[in-house]
CSV table of C-alpha atoms and ligand atoms in Angstrom, one decimal:
chain,number,residue,atom,x,y,z
E,94,MET,CA,-53.8,60.2,67.2
E,95,ASN,CA,-51.1,61.6,69.5
E,96,CYS,CA,-49.7,58.2,70.1
E,97,TYR,CA,-49.5,57.6,66.4
E,98,ALA,CA,-47.5,60.8,65.9
E,99,VAL,CA,-45.1,59.9,68.7
E,100,CYS,CA,-44.6,56.5,67.1
E,101,ILE,CA,-43.9,58.1,63.8
E,102,ASN,CA,-41.5,60.5,65.4
E,103,ASP,CA,-39.7,57.8,67.2
E,104,TRP,CA,-39.4,55.7,64.1
E,105,ASN,CA,-38.0,58.6,62.2
E,106,SER,CA,-35.4,59.4,64.8
E,107,LEU,CA,-34.5,55.7,65.1
E,108,SER,CA,-33.9,55.4,61.4
E,109,VAL,CA,-31.8,58.6,61.3
E,110,SER,CA,-29.5,57.7,64.1
E,111,LYS,CA,-29.0,54.1,62.7
E,112,THR,CA,-25.2,53.8,62.2
E,113,LYS,CA,-23.6,51.9,59.4
E,114,ILE,CA,-20.5,49.9,59.9
E,115,GLN,CA,-17.8,49.5,57.2
E,116,PHE,CA,-14.2,48.4,57.1
E,117,GLN,CA,-11.4,50.6,56.2
E,118,CYS,CA,-7.8,49.8,55.2
E,119,ASN,CA,-5.2,51.3,57.6
E,120,GLU,CA,-2.7,51.6,54.8
E,121,CYS,CA,-4.5,53.2,51.9
E,122,GLY,CA,-7.9,54.1,53.2
E,123,ALA,CA,-9.9,51.9,50.9
E,124,GLU,CA,-13.4,50.9,52.1
E,125,THR,CA,-15.3,47.6,52.0
E,126,PRO,CA,-18.7,46.7,53.4
E,127,LYS,CA,-17.4,43.4,54.7
E,128,TRP,CA,-14.2,42.3,56.5
E,129,VAL,CA,-11.7,40.5,54.3
E,130,GLY,CA,-8.2,39.4,55.1
E,131,GLN,CA,-6.5,41.3,52.3
E,132,CYS,CA,-7.2,44.8,51.2
E,133,PRO,CA,-8.7,44.6,47.7
E,134,ASP,CA,-7.0,48.0,46.8
E,135,CYS,CA,-3.4,47.9,48.0
E,136,MET,CA,-3.2,44.1,48.7
E,137,ALA,CA,-1.9,44.6,52.2
E,138,TRP,CA,-2.8,41.8,54.7
E,139,ASN,CA,-4.7,42.3,57.9
E,140,THR,CA,-5.1,46.0,57.6
E,141,LEU,CA,-8.9,46.3,57.5
E,142,GLN,CA,-10.5,47.9,60.6
E,143,GLU,CA,-14.0,48.4,61.6
E,144,SER,CA,-15.2,52.0,61.4
E,145,ILE,CA,-18.5,53.7,61.8
E,146,ILE,CA,-19.8,55.9,58.9
E,147,GLU,CA,-21.2,59.1,60.1
E,148,LYS,CA,-23.2,60.4,57.2
E,149,LYS,CA,-23.2,64.1,56.9
E,150,SER,CA,-26.5,65.7,55.8
E,151,THR,CA,-26.5,67.0,52.3
E,152,SER,CA,-26.8,70.6,53.6
E,153,ASP,CA,-23.6,70.1,55.5
E,154,ASN,CA,-21.8,68.8,52.4
E,155,ASN,CA,-23.0,71.7,50.4
E,156,ARG,CA,-21.8,74.2,53.0
E,157,PHE,CA,-18.4,72.4,53.0
E,158,ARG,CA,-18.2,72.7,49.2
E,159,GLU,CA,-19.1,76.4,49.2
E,160,HIS,CA,-16.4,77.2,51.7
E,161,LEU,CA,-13.7,75.4,49.8
E,162,ALA,CA,-14.4,76.5,46.2
E,163,GLY,CA,-16.8,79.4,46.6
E,164,PRO,CA,-20.5,79.3,45.5
E,165,ALA,CA,-21.2,77.1,42.5
E,166,GLU,CA,-21.8,79.4,39.6
E,167,VAL,CA,-20.7,78.8,36.0
E,168,CYS,CA,-18.6,81.6,34.4
E,169,SER,CA,-16.1,81.8,31.6
E,170,LEU,CA,-12.6,81.0,32.7
E,171,ASP,CA,-11.4,84.2,31.1
E,172,ALA,CA,-13.5,86.3,33.5
E,173,VAL,CA,-12.2,84.6,36.6
E,174,GLU,CA,-10.3,87.1,38.8
E,175,THR,CA,-6.7,86.0,39.2
E,176,THR,CA,-4.5,87.9,41.6
E,177,GLU,CA,-0.9,87.0,41.6
E,178,THR,CA,-0.3,84.5,44.5
E,179,TYR,CA,1.7,86.3,47.2
E,180,ARG,CA,4.7,84.3,48.3
E,181,GLN,CA,6.4,84.9,51.7
E,182,ALA,CA,10.1,83.9,51.7
E,183,THR,CA,10.7,81.6,54.7
E,184,GLY,CA,14.3,82.6,55.1
E,185,LEU,CA,15.4,79.1,54.2
E,186,ASP,CA,16.2,79.2,50.5
E,187,GLU,CA,16.2,75.4,50.0
E,188,LEU,CA,12.7,75.2,51.6
E,189,ASP,CA,11.5,78.1,49.4
E,190,ARG,CA,12.9,76.2,46.4
E,191,VAL,CA,10.9,73.0,47.1
E,192,MET,CA,7.7,75.0,47.7
E,193,GLY,CA,8.0,76.7,44.4
E,194,GLY,CA,9.5,80.0,45.5
E,195,GLY,CA,8.1,80.7,49.0
E,196,LEU,CA,5.1,80.2,51.3
E,197,VAL,CA,1.7,80.9,49.8
E,198,ASN,CA,-1.0,82.3,52.1
E,199,GLY,CA,-3.8,79.8,52.6
E,200,SER,CA,-1.7,76.9,51.3
E,201,VAL,CA,-1.6,73.5,53.0
E,202,THR,CA,1.7,71.6,53.0
E,203,LEU,CA,2.1,68.0,54.1
E,204,ILE,CA,5.7,67.0,55.2
E,205,GLY,CA,6.4,63.3,55.3
E,206,GLY,CA,9.4,61.3,56.4
E,207,ASP,CA,10.8,58.7,58.7
E,208,PRO,CA,10.9,59.3,62.4
E,209,GLY,CA,14.0,61.3,63.5
E,210,ILE,CA,14.8,62.5,60.0
E,211,GLY,CA,14.3,66.2,61.0
E,212,LYS,CA,10.8,67.2,60.2
E,213,SER,CA,10.2,68.9,63.6
E,214,THR,CA,13.6,70.6,63.5
E,215,LEU,CA,13.0,72.0,60.0
E,216,LEU,CA,9.6,73.4,60.9
E,217,LEU,CA,10.8,74.9,64.1
E,218,GLN,CA,13.7,76.6,62.3
E,219,THR,CA,11.3,77.8,59.6
E,220,LEU,CA,8.9,79.4,62.1
E,221,ALA,CA,11.7,81.1,64.0
E,222,CYS,CA,13.2,82.4,60.7
E,223,LEU,CA,9.8,83.7,59.5
E,224,ASP,CA,9.3,85.3,62.9
E,225,SER,CA,12.6,87.1,63.1
E,226,ALA,CA,12.9,88.0,59.4
E,227,SER,CA,9.4,89.4,58.8
E,228,GLY,CA,7.5,89.3,62.1
E,229,VAL,CA,4.9,86.8,60.8
E,230,PRO,CA,2.9,85.6,63.8
E,231,SER,CA,3.0,81.8,63.9
E,232,LEU,CA,1.7,78.9,66.0
E,233,TYR,CA,3.5,75.6,66.6
E,234,VAL,CA,1.0,72.9,67.7
E,235,THR,CA,2.8,69.8,69.0
E,236,GLY,CA,1.1,66.6,70.0
E,237,GLU,CA,4.3,64.6,70.3
E,238,GLU,CA,6.7,66.6,72.4
E,239,SER,CA,6.2,68.8,75.5
E,240,ALA,CA,6.6,72.6,75.3
E,241,GLN,CA,9.8,72.3,77.3
E,242,GLN,CA,11.3,69.8,74.9
E,243,VAL,CA,10.6,72.1,71.9
E,244,GLY,CA,11.8,75.2,73.9
E,245,LEU,CA,15.0,73.5,74.9
E,246,ARG,CA,15.7,72.5,71.3
E,247,GLY,CA,14.9,76.0,70.0
E,248,LYS,CA,17.4,77.5,72.5
E,249,ARG,CA,20.0,74.9,71.8
E,250,LEU,CA,19.8,75.7,68.1
E,251,GLY,CA,20.2,79.4,68.9
E,252,LEU,CA,16.9,80.4,67.4
E,253,SER,CA,15.2,83.7,68.2
E,254,LEU,CA,11.9,82.5,69.7
E,255,GLY,CA,10.5,85.9,70.6
E,256,ALA,CA,7.0,85.8,69.2
E,257,LEU,CA,6.7,82.1,68.4
E,258,ARG,CA,3.7,80.7,70.1
E,259,ILE,CA,3.5,77.0,71.1
E,260,LEU,CA,0.5,74.8,72.0
E,261,THR,CA,0.7,71.3,73.3
E,262,GLU,CA,-2.6,69.8,72.3
E,263,ASN,CA,-4.1,66.8,70.5
E,264,HIS,CA,-7.7,67.7,70.5
E,265,LEU,CA,-8.8,69.1,67.1
E,266,GLU,CA,-11.7,71.3,68.3
E,267,ARG,CA,-9.4,73.0,70.9
E,268,ILE,CA,-6.6,73.5,68.3
E,269,LEU,CA,-9.1,75.2,66.0
E,270,ASN,CA,-10.4,77.3,68.8
E,271,VAL,CA,-6.9,78.5,69.8
E,272,ALA,CA,-5.8,79.0,66.2
E,273,SER,CA,-8.7,81.3,65.5
E,274,LYS,CA,-8.1,83.3,68.6
E,275,GLU,CA,-4.3,83.6,68.1
E,276,LYS,CA,-4.8,84.9,64.5
E,277,ALA,CA,-1.5,83.2,63.5
E,278,ARG,CA,-0.5,83.5,59.8
E,279,VAL,CA,1.4,80.2,59.8
E,280,ILE,CA,0.4,77.1,61.7
E,281,VAL,CA,2.4,73.9,62.1
E,282,ILE,CA,0.6,70.7,63.3
E,283,ASP,CA,3.2,68.2,64.5
E,284,SER,CA,1.9,65.6,63.8
E,285,ILE,CA,-1.4,65.0,62.1
E,286,GLN,CA,-1.5,61.4,63.4
E,287,THR,CA,-1.7,62.5,67.0
E,288,VAL,CA,-4.7,64.8,66.4
E,289,TYR,CA,-8.2,63.5,67.2
E,290,SER,CA,-11.7,64.8,66.8
E,291,ASP,CA,-14.7,64.3,69.0
E,292,ILE,CA,-16.9,63.6,66.0
E,293,LEU,CA,-15.4,60.2,65.5
E,294,GLN,CA,-15.0,57.3,67.9
E,295,SER,CA,-12.0,55.7,66.3
E,296,ALA,CA,-8.5,56.0,67.8
E,297,PRO,CA,-6.1,58.9,67.0
E,298,GLY,CA,-4.0,57.9,64.0
E,299,SER,CA,-6.7,55.8,62.3
E,300,VAL,CA,-7.5,56.6,58.8
E,301,ALA,CA,-10.9,58.0,59.6
E,302,GLN,CA,-9.5,60.3,62.3
E,303,VAL,CA,-6.5,61.5,60.2
E,304,ARG,CA,-8.8,62.2,57.2
E,305,GLU,CA,-11.5,64.1,59.2
E,306,CYS,CA,-8.9,66.1,61.2
E,307,ALA,CA,-7.0,67.0,58.1
E,308,ALA,CA,-10.2,68.0,56.2
E,309,GLN,CA,-11.2,70.3,59.1
E,310,LEU,CA,-7.8,71.9,59.3
E,311,VAL,CA,-7.6,72.4,55.5
E,312,ARG,CA,-11.0,74.1,55.6
E,313,PHE,CA,-9.8,76.3,58.4
E,314,ALA,CA,-6.7,77.3,56.5
E,315,LYS,CA,-8.6,78.1,53.3
E,316,GLN,CA,-11.2,80.2,55.2
E,317,THR,CA,-8.8,82.2,57.2
E,318,ASN,CA,-6.0,82.3,54.6
E,319,THR,CA,-3.5,80.8,56.9
E,320,ALA,CA,-0.5,78.8,55.7
E,321,LEU,CA,-0.6,75.4,57.3
E,322,PHE,CA,2.0,72.7,57.6
E,323,LEU,CA,1.0,69.2,58.5
E,324,VAL,CA,3.6,66.7,59.6
E,325,GLY,CA,2.9,63.1,58.6
E,326,HIS,CA,4.7,59.9,59.6
E,327,VAL,CA,5.7,57.2,57.2
E,328,THR,CA,4.8,53.5,57.4
E,329,LYS,CA,7.4,50.8,57.2
E,330,GLU,CA,6.6,50.4,53.5
E,331,GLY,CA,7.4,54.1,52.9
E,332,ALA,CA,3.9,55.4,52.3
E,333,LEU,CA,2.6,58.4,54.3
E,334,ALA,CA,0.7,56.5,57.0
E,335,GLY,CA,-3.0,56.2,56.2
E,336,PRO,CA,-2.6,59.4,54.3
E,337,ARG,CA,-2.6,58.5,50.7
E,338,VAL,CA,-6.0,59.9,51.5
E,339,LEU,CA,-4.3,63.1,52.7
E,340,GLU,CA,-2.3,63.7,49.6
E,341,HIS,CA,-5.2,64.8,47.4
E,342,MET,CA,-6.5,67.2,50.1
E,343,VAL,CA,-3.4,69.3,50.5
E,344,ASP,CA,-1.7,71.7,48.0
E,345,THR,CA,1.9,70.6,48.4
E,346,VAL,CA,3.4,67.3,49.5
E,347,LEU,CA,7.1,67.4,50.6
E,348,TYR,CA,9.0,64.3,51.4
E,349,PHE,CA,12.2,63.9,53.5
E,350,GLU,CA,14.5,61.4,51.8
E,351,GLY,CA,17.9,60.2,52.9
E,352,ASP,CA,19.2,58.0,55.6
E,353,SER,CA,18.7,59.3,59.1
E,354,SER,CA,22.2,58.0,59.9
E,355,SER,CA,23.8,60.0,57.1
E,356,ARG,CA,24.5,63.8,57.4
E,357,TYR,CA,22.6,64.9,54.4
E,358,ARG,CA,18.8,65.2,54.1
E,359,VAL,CA,17.0,65.7,50.8
E,360,VAL,CA,13.5,67.3,50.7
E,361,ARG,CA,11.6,66.4,47.6
E,362,THR,CA,8.4,67.9,46.2
E,363,VAL,CA,6.1,65.1,45.3
E,364,LYS,CA,3.1,67.3,44.5
E,365,ASN,CA,2.8,71.1,44.2
E,366,ARG,CA,-0.2,73.1,43.1
E,367,TYR,CA,2.0,76.2,43.1
E,368,GLY,CA,5.2,75.1,41.4
E,369,ALA,CA,7.3,72.3,39.9
E,370,VAL,CA,7.5,68.8,41.2
E,371,ASN,CA,10.6,66.7,41.8
E,372,GLU,CA,12.3,69.8,43.1
E,373,LEU,CA,15.1,69.0,45.6
E,374,GLY,CA,16.1,70.9,48.6
E,375,ILE,CA,19.3,69.8,50.3
E,376,PHE,CA,20.1,70.2,53.9
E,377,ALA,CA,22.9,68.9,56.2
E,378,MET,CA,22.0,67.9,59.8
E,379,THR,CA,24.5,69.5,62.2
E,380,ASP,CA,24.7,70.0,65.9
E,381,LYS,CA,23.1,73.4,65.3
E,382,GLY,CA,20.1,71.9,63.4
E,383,LEU,CA,19.6,71.8,59.6
E,384,ARG,CA,21.9,73.9,57.5
E,385,GLU,CA,21.2,74.6,53.8
E,386,VAL,CA,23.6,73.1,51.3
E,387,SER,CA,23.8,75.6,48.4
E,388,ASN,CA,26.3,73.7,46.3
E,389,PRO,CA,25.0,70.1,46.4
E,390,SER,CA,27.2,68.9,43.6
E,391,ALA,CA,30.2,69.0,45.9
E,392,ILE,CA,28.7,66.6,48.5
E,393,PHE,CA,27.4,63.9,46.1
E,394,LEU,CA,30.7,63.5,44.5
E,395,SER,CA,33.3,61.4,46.4
E,396,ARG,CA,36.4,62.5,44.7
E,397,HIS,CA,38.8,59.6,44.6
E,398,GLU,CA,42.6,60.3,44.7
E,399,ASP,CA,43.3,57.5,42.2
E,400,PRO,CA,40.9,56.3,39.5
E,401,VAL,CA,38.7,53.5,40.7
E,402,SER,CA,36.6,51.1,38.6
E,403,GLY,CA,32.8,50.9,38.9
E,404,SER,CA,32.3,54.7,39.4
E,405,ALA,CA,30.7,57.1,36.9
E,406,ILE,CA,29.7,60.7,37.3
E,407,MET,CA,26.4,61.9,35.9
E,408,VAL,CA,24.6,65.2,35.8
E,409,THR,CA,21.1,64.8,37.0
E,410,ARG,CA,18.4,67.5,36.8
E,411,GLU,CA,15.8,66.7,39.3
E,412,GLY,CA,13.4,69.7,39.5
E,413,THR,CA,15.0,72.9,38.2
E,414,ARG,CA,18.6,72.5,39.2
E,415,PRO,CA,21.4,70.4,37.6
E,416,MET,CA,23.5,68.4,40.1
E,417,LEU,CA,26.5,66.2,39.8
E,418,VAL,CA,26.1,62.8,41.3
E,419,GLU,CA,28.3,59.7,41.5
E,420,VAL,CA,26.8,56.4,40.4
E,421,GLN,CA,28.6,53.3,41.7
E,422,ALA,CA,28.4,49.6,40.7
E,423,LEU,CA,30.1,46.4,42.0
E,424,VAL,CA,30.0,43.3,39.8
E,425,ASP,CA,31.1,40.1,41.4
E,426,GLN,CA,31.0,36.4,40.6
E,427,SER,CA,27.8,34.9,41.9
E,428,HIS,CA,27.4,31.6,43.7
E,429,LEU,CA,23.6,31.7,43.6
E,430,GLY,CA,21.4,30.1,41.0
E,431,ASN,CA,19.6,33.4,40.8
E,432,PRO,CA,22.2,36.2,40.9
E,433,ARG,CA,21.5,39.2,43.0
E,434,ARG,CA,20.5,42.6,41.5
E,435,VAL,CA,20.6,45.4,44.1
E,436,ALA,CA,19.6,48.9,43.2
E,437,LEU,CA,19.9,51.6,45.9
E,438,GLY,CA,18.6,55.1,44.9
E,439,LEU,CA,17.4,54.0,41.5
E,440,GLU,CA,14.8,51.7,40.0
E,441,GLN,CA,15.3,47.9,40.2
E,442,ASN,CA,13.3,47.2,37.0
E,443,ARG,CA,15.4,49.7,35.1
E,444,LEU,CA,18.6,47.9,36.2
E,445,ALA,CA,17.2,44.6,35.0
E,446,MET,CA,16.2,46.1,31.7
E,447,LEU,CA,19.6,47.7,31.1
E,448,LEU,CA,21.5,44.5,31.9
E,449,ALA,CA,19.3,42.8,29.2
E,450,VAL,CA,20.2,45.6,26.7
E,451,LEU,CA,23.9,45.2,27.6
E,452,HIS,CA,23.7,41.5,26.8
E,453,ARG,CA,21.7,41.7,23.6
E,454,HIS,CA,23.5,44.7,22.0
E,455,VAL,CA,27.0,44.6,23.2
E,456,GLY,CA,27.3,40.9,24.1
E,457,ILE,CA,28.3,41.3,27.8
E,458,SER,CA,26.5,38.8,29.9
E,459,MET,CA,25.9,39.3,33.7
E,460,SER,CA,23.9,36.0,34.1
E,461,ASP,CA,26.5,34.6,36.5
E,462,GLN,CA,27.4,37.8,38.3
E,463,ASP,CA,25.9,39.6,41.3
E,464,VAL,CA,25.3,43.3,40.4
E,465,PHE,CA,25.1,45.9,43.2
E,466,THR,CA,24.4,49.5,42.3
E,467,ASN,CA,24.2,52.7,44.4
E,468,VAL,CA,23.8,56.4,44.0
E,469,VAL,CA,26.2,58.2,46.4
E,470,GLY,CA,24.8,60.4,49.2
E,471,GLY,CA,21.4,58.8,49.7
E,472,VAL,CA,19.9,60.8,46.9
E,473,ARG,CA,17.2,59.0,44.7
E,474,ILE,CA,17.4,59.4,40.9
E,475,SER,CA,14.1,58.8,39.1
E,476,GLU,CA,15.0,60.2,35.7
E,477,THR,CA,16.2,58.2,32.7
E,478,ALA,CA,19.4,60.1,32.3
E,479,ILE,CA,21.0,57.7,34.7
E,480,ASP,CA,20.9,54.8,32.2
E,481,LEU,CA,24.2,55.5,30.4
E,482,PRO,CA,26.3,56.3,33.6
E,483,LEU,CA,24.8,53.3,35.3
E,484,LEU,CA,25.6,50.9,32.5
E,485,MET,CA,29.1,52.3,32.2
E,486,ALA,CA,29.7,51.9,36.0
E,487,ILE,CA,28.6,48.3,35.7
E,488,VAL,CA,30.9,47.6,32.7
E,489,SER,CA,33.8,49.4,34.3
E,490,SER,CA,33.4,47.3,37.5
E,491,PHE,CA,33.0,44.1,35.4
E,492,LYS,CA,36.2,44.7,33.4
E,493,ASN,CA,37.9,46.3,36.4
E,494,LYS,CA,38.9,49.3,34.3
E,495,PRO,CA,38.3,52.8,35.7
E,496,LEU,CA,36.5,55.4,33.6
E,497,PRO,CA,38.3,58.7,32.9
E,498,GLN,CA,38.2,60.7,36.1
E,499,ASP,CA,37.4,64.0,34.3
E,500,MET,CA,34.4,62.6,32.4
E,501,VAL,CA,30.7,63.2,33.0
E,502,MET,CA,27.9,61.4,31.2
E,503,PHE,CA,24.1,61.3,30.9
E,504,GLY,CA,21.6,59.8,28.5
E,505,GLU,CA,18.7,57.4,28.2
E,506,VAL,CA,19.4,53.9,26.8
E,507,GLY,CA,16.7,52.5,24.6
E,508,LEU,CA,15.8,48.8,24.2
E,509,SER,CA,17.5,48.6,20.9
E,510,GLY,CA,20.7,50.0,22.4
E,511,GLU,CA,20.3,53.5,21.1
E,512,ILE,CA,21.4,56.5,23.2
E,513,ARG,CA,18.6,58.9,23.5
E,514,PRO,CA,18.8,62.6,24.5
E,515,VAL,CA,17.5,64.0,27.8
E,516,GLN,CA,16.1,67.5,28.6
E,517,ASN,CA,18.3,70.5,29.3
E,518,GLY,CA,21.5,69.1,28.0
E,519,MET,CA,23.3,72.4,27.8
E,520,GLU,CA,22.5,73.3,31.4
E,521,ARG,CA,23.8,70.0,32.6
E,522,LEU,CA,27.1,70.5,30.6
E,523,ASN,CA,27.5,74.0,32.1
E,524,GLU,CA,27.2,72.6,35.6
E,525,ALA,CA,29.9,70.0,34.8
E,526,VAL,CA,32.2,72.6,33.3
E,527,LYS,CA,31.7,74.7,36.5
E,528,HIS,CA,33.1,71.8,38.5
E,529,GLY,CA,36.1,71.3,36.3
E,530,PHE,CA,35.2,68.3,34.2
E,531,LYS,CA,37.0,68.1,30.9
E,532,GLN,CA,35.1,65.5,28.9
E,533,SER,CA,31.5,64.5,28.4
E,534,LEU,CA,29.7,61.5,26.9
E,535,ILE,CA,26.2,62.3,25.7
E,536,ALA,CA,23.6,61.5,23.1
E,537,GLU,CA,24.1,62.9,19.6
E,538,ALA,CA,21.0,65.0,19.9
E,539,ASN,CA,22.2,66.6,23.2
E,540,LYS,CA,25.4,67.9,21.4
E,541,PRO,CA,25.7,71.7,21.9
E,542,LYS,CA,25.5,73.8,18.8
E,543,ASN,CA,28.6,75.7,19.6
E,544,ALA,CA,31.4,73.6,21.0
E,545,ILE,CA,32.3,74.3,24.6
E,546,LYS,CA,35.9,75.5,24.9
E,547,GLU,CA,36.7,73.9,28.2
E,548,MET,CA,35.2,70.5,27.5
E,549,LYS,CA,35.6,67.8,24.9
E,550,THR,CA,32.2,66.4,24.0
E,551,HIS,CA,31.8,62.8,22.8
E,552,SER,CA,28.4,62.5,21.2
E,553,VAL,CA,27.1,59.0,20.5
E,554,LYS,CA,24.1,57.3,18.9
E,555,HIS,CA,24.5,53.7,20.0
E,556,LEU,CA,25.8,51.7,22.9
E,557,ALA,CA,28.4,50.0,20.6
E,558,GLN,CA,29.9,53.5,19.9
E,559,VAL,CA,30.2,54.1,23.7
E,560,MET,CA,32.2,50.9,24.2
E,561,GLU,CA,34.6,51.9,21.4
E,562,ILE,CA,35.2,55.4,22.8
E,563,LEU,CA,35.8,54.1,26.3
E,564,ASP,CA,37.9,51.2,24.9
E,565,PHE,CA,36.0,48.5,26.8
X,1126,TYD,P1,13.5,65.6,64.6
X,1126,TYD,O1,13.3,66.9,63.9
X,1126,TYD,O2,13.0,65.5,66.0
X,1126,TYD,O3,12.9,64.5,63.7
X,1126,TYD,P2,11.3,64.1,63.3
X,1126,TYD,O4,10.5,65.3,63.8
X,1126,TYD,O5,11.4,64.0,61.8
X,1126,TYD,O6,11.0,62.9,64.0
X,1126,TYD,O7,15.0,65.3,64.4
X,1126,TYD,C1,15.6,64.6,65.4
X,1126,TYD,C2,16.9,64.0,64.9
X,1126,TYD,O8,17.8,65.0,64.4
X,1126,TYD,C3,17.6,63.4,66.0
X,1126,TYD,O9,17.9,62.1,65.6
X,1126,TYD,C4,18.8,64.2,66.4
X,1126,TYD,C5,19.0,65.0,65.2
X,1126,TYD,N1,19.5,66.4,65.5
X,1126,TYD,C6,20.8,66.8,65.3
X,1126,TYD,O10,21.6,66.0,64.9
X,1126,TYD,N2,21.1,68.1,65.5
X,1126,TYD,C7,20.2,69.0,66.0
X,1126,TYD,O11,20.6,70.1,66.2
X,1126,TYD,C8,18.9,68.6,66.2
X,1126,TYD,C9,17.9,69.5,66.7
X,1126,TYD,C10,18.5,67.3,65.9
X,1127,MG,MG1,9.1,65.2,65.3
């Protein structure tokens, strides 16, 4: 009888501790039960790695849910208690802007970007600013640099490092231990890829580790109402390494854009549960760290002494602020069977589509020309208002005829050659007036109700009209 019970017990424990193996993609985190050469989700080759599934018991899962979202009870949405989210100004206006107006307690922010672009510098400056301005206790956890390195950098940047606490640690459980003892209000983890947890056997930086560590840190932040910054590295392809899986766990995703060899850095909001997306914060990297650029229009315009062909000025409105940007194009005779189409800072497919519109509706063919296009200053434009300035820069380069130097333009170009309006036309025009532009070329529907005194407005309905006005 006894023996039977022991056997049953053994069998039970055996069946519980039986581990299951699965394969997980390094790039996107997709899971498959069998190894295959190509990830079925993101189509990347040779990225599947063996990992062990550790099944959490249902009671564990339920506890996790309760911590994150509160006990599961149905109530009417009207009756939910909503207190105004308290925002702490960080002292860096451009960072506040991309975070929707300041740091929210208990929020988790993921900052991604290429190595060397300035993530560590920005966060060190932020913590020092927070500390000196409002005495918020903060903790900087670094798994990449030594405390001396960070300290040296802080001193070189002339930051007041008075109460800023630093921890060099990779081990998740120890980090959580220290964090709860320190009672810091703001914590930075630099970077999430270097943190590992004892629960899993896989190496630091693997998808399973990154996901588990991030989940535990997020849980900690929500429970203790601590603001948390996670630094994430970017893969060669430009995705946050492993961490597409991370993006849905955090509240805000910020992304460092721009070339690390250029002086200017753009921080873009990709996701924000507390504010608008596509907001841009502009910084300049100097020998004293990152400096905010409060008048970005000035830096994205390369004012030419004499008029040059292939350059058009547009007013973009990424996020909540209008900004003047120069769009450049170079059209050159091609010696290739398949002429080149290069788009830097804008969408390649849009360029191809616009060239087709140009051919069909105005009769200008680029089939034997290489077309190179670029947005000055390393900024990326994702809105359709770039259509009109881009096409005009291309035609201007093709005909070798400069556009008027005092003209700005914006507008979407439709497939039938019509010029369509874009949002916030008046705000864009005001920004152009502020910078001394005297003419504008915009869609009919964007025309201001009351004429602007300082600016002549050409409003158009079709591409053919544009060609007439510009005398192409
Ligand atoms: P860093 O913040 O270490 O980048 P990340 O954490 O994103 O990898 O930034 C390092 C780069 O910034 C490095 O190439 C040198 C440059 N830099 C300056 O030009 N001036 C400065 O004052 C600092 C601190 C860095
Ligand atoms: Mg760094």
